[in-house]
CSV table of C-alpha atoms and ligand atoms in Angstrom, one decimal:
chain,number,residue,atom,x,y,z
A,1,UNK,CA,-80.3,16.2,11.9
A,2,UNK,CA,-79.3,16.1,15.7
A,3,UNK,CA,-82.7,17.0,16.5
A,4,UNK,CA,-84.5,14.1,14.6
A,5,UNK,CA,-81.8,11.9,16.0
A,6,UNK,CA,-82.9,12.9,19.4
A,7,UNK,CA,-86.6,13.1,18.9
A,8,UNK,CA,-86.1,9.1,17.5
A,9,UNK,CA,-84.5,8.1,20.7
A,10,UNK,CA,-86.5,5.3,23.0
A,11,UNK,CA,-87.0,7.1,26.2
A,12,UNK,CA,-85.5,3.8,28.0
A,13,UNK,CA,-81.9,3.3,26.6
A,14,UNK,CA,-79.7,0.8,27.8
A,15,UNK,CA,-78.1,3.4,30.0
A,16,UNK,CA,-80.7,4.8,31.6
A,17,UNK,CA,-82.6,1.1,32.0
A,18,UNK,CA,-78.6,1.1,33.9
A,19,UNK,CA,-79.4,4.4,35.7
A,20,UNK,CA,-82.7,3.7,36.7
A,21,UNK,CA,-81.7,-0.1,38.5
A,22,UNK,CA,-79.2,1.6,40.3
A,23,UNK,CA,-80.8,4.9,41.6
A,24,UNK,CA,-83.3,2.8,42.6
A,25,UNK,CA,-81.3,0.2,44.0
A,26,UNK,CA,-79.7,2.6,46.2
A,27,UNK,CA,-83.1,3.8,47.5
A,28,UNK,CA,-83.6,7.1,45.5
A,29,UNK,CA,-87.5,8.0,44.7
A,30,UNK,CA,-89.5,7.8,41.6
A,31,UNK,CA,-89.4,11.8,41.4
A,32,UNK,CA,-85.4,11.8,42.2
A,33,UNK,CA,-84.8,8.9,39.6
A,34,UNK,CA,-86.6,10.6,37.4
A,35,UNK,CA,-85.6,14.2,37.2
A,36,UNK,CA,-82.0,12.4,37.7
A,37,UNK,CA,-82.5,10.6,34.3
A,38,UNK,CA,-84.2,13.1,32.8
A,39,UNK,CA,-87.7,11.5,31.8
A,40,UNK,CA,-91.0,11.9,33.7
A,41,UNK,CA,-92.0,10.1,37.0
A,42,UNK,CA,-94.7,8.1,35.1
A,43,UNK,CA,-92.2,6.7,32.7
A,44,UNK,CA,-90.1,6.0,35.8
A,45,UNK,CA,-92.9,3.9,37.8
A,46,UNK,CA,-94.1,2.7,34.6
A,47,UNK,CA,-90.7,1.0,33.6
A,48,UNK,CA,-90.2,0.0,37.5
A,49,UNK,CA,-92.8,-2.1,37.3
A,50,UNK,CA,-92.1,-3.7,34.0
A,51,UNK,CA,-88.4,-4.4,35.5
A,52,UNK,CA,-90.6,-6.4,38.5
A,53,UNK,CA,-88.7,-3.6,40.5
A,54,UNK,CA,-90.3,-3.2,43.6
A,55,UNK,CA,-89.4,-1.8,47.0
A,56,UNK,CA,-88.4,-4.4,49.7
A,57,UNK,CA,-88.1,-2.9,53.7
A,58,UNK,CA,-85.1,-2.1,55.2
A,59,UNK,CA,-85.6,-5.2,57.3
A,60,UNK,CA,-85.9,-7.6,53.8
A,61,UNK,CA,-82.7,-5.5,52.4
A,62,UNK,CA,-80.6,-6.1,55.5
A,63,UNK,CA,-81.5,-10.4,55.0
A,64,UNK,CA,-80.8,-10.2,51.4
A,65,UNK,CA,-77.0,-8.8,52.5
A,66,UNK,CA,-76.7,-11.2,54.9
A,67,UNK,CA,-77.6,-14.1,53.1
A,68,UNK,CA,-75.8,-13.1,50.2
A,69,UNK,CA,-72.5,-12.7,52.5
A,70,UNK,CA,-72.8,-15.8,53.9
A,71,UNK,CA,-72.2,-16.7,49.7
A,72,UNK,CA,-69.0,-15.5,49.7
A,73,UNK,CA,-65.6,-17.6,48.2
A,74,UNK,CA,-64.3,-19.0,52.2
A,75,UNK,CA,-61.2,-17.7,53.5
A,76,UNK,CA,-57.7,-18.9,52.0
A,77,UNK,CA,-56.6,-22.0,54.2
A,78,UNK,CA,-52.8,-21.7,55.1
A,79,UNK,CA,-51.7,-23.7,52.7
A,80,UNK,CA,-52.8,-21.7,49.7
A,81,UNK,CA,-52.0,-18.1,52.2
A,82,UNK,CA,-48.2,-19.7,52.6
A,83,UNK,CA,-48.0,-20.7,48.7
A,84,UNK,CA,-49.3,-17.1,47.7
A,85,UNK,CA,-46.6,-16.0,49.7
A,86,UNK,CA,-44.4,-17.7,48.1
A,87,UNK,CA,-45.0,-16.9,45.0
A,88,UNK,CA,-45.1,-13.2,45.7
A,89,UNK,CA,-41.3,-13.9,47.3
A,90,UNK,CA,-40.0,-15.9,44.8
A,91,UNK,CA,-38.1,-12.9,42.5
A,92,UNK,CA,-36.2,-12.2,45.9
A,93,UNK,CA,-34.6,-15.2,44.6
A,94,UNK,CA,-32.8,-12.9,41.5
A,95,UNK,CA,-31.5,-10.9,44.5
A,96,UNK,CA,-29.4,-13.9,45.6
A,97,UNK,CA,-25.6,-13.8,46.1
A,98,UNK,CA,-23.9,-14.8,42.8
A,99,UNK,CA,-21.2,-18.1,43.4
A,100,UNK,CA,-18.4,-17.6,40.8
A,101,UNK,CA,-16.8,-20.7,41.6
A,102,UNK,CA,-15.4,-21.0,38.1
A,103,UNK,CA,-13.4,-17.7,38.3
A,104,UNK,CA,-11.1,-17.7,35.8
A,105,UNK,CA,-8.5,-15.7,34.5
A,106,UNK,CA,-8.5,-13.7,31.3
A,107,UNK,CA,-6.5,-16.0,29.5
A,108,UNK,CA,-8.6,-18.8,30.4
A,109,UNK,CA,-11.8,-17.0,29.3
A,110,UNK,CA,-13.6,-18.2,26.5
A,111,UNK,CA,-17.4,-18.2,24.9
A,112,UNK,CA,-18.5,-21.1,27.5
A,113,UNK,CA,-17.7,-18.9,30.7
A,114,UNK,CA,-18.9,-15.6,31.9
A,115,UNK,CA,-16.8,-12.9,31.4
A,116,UNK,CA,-17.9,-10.4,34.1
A,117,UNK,CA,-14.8,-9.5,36.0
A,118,UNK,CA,-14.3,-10.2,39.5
A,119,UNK,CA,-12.1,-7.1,41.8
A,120,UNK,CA,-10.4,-4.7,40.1
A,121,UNK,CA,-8.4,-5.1,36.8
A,122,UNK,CA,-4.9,-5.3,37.6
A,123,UNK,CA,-5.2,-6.4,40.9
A,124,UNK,CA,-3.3,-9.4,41.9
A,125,UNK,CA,-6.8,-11.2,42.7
A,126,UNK,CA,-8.6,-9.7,39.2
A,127,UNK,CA,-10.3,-12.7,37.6
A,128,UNK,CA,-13.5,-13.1,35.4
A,129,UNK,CA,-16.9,-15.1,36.6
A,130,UNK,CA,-16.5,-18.1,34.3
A,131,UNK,CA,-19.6,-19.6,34.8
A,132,UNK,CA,-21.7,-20.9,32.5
A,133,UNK,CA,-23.5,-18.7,30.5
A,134,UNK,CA,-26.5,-17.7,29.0
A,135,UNK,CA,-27.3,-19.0,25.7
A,136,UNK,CA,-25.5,-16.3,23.4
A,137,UNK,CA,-24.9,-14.0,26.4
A,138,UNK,CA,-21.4,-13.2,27.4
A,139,UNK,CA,-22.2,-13.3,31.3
A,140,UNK,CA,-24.3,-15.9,33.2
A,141,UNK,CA,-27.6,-15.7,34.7
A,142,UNK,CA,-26.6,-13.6,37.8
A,143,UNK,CA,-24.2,-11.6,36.3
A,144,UNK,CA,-26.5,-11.1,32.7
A,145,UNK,CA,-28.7,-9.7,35.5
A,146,UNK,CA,-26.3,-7.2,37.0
A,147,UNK,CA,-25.3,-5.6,33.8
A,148,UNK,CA,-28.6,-5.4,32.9
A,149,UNK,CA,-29.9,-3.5,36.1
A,150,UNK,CA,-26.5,-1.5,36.5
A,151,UNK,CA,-26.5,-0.1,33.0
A,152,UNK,CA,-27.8,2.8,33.1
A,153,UNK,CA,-26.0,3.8,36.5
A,154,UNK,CA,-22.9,2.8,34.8
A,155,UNK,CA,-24.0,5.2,31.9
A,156,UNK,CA,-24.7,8.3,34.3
A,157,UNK,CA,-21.4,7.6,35.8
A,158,UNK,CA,-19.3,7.8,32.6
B,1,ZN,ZN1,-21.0,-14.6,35.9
């Protein structure tokens, strides 16, 4: 079955039609493309010159490069190099100092402030955030942040 599978095969598949354009694209010879592909060097020439492959000189090659480099997208201006920047900086932003200028104490806390506390429970300055919070969170933006990224060191430390 195998066999008759293989026997049926076109000698130029899609891969090798692949193989073949780049072996010879990267300079290799008939004889080397075809013992690298596996077929005979007549079936090699035979297909190169259906394909309207044929060899250039090293001098044509090296215009071909150049002209084709000369195609290439031009360099970023600074506008678009400062705006990339940018936009690669802009989650520094989460790592921004967190205002809690609605600190509240507990007795004041309720489900439109942030209830992340502020010093140490039982301290004489112990308060909670207050700020607003995210929708259905108990803590605000910053502070949702925090217990998010400290969980699991708060886990390992229990
Ligand atoms: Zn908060």
């Amino acid at each position: 079955m195998i066999a008759i599978q293989t026997s049926l095969q076109p000698t130029w598949t899609p891969e090798r039609i692949e193989l073949l354009k780049s072996y010879f694209e990267s300079g290799l010879s008939c004889r080397d493309i075809a013992v690298s592909i596996g077929v005979s060097r007549n079936a090699v020439i035979g297909k190169l010159s259906r394909l309207n492959l044929t060899r250039t000189t090293p001098g044509e090659r090296r215009a071909r490069r150049r002209k084709s480099a000369g195609l290439t997208a031009p360099r970023a201006t600074a506008k678009q190099q400062l705006r990339m920047l940018q936009a690669v900086y802009e989650p520094e932003a989460d790592d921004a100092p967190i205002v809690s200028s609605n600190s509240c104490s507990l007795f004041e806390l309720n489900e439109q402030r942030c209830r992340w506390p502020i010093s140490t429970p039982g301290a004489d300055d112990f308060c909670f955030c207050g700020n607003t919070p995210l929708g259905g969170m108990p803590y605000c933006s910053g502070h949702y942040r925090l217990a998010y990224q400290s969980g699991p060191r708060q886990r390992v430390a229990r």
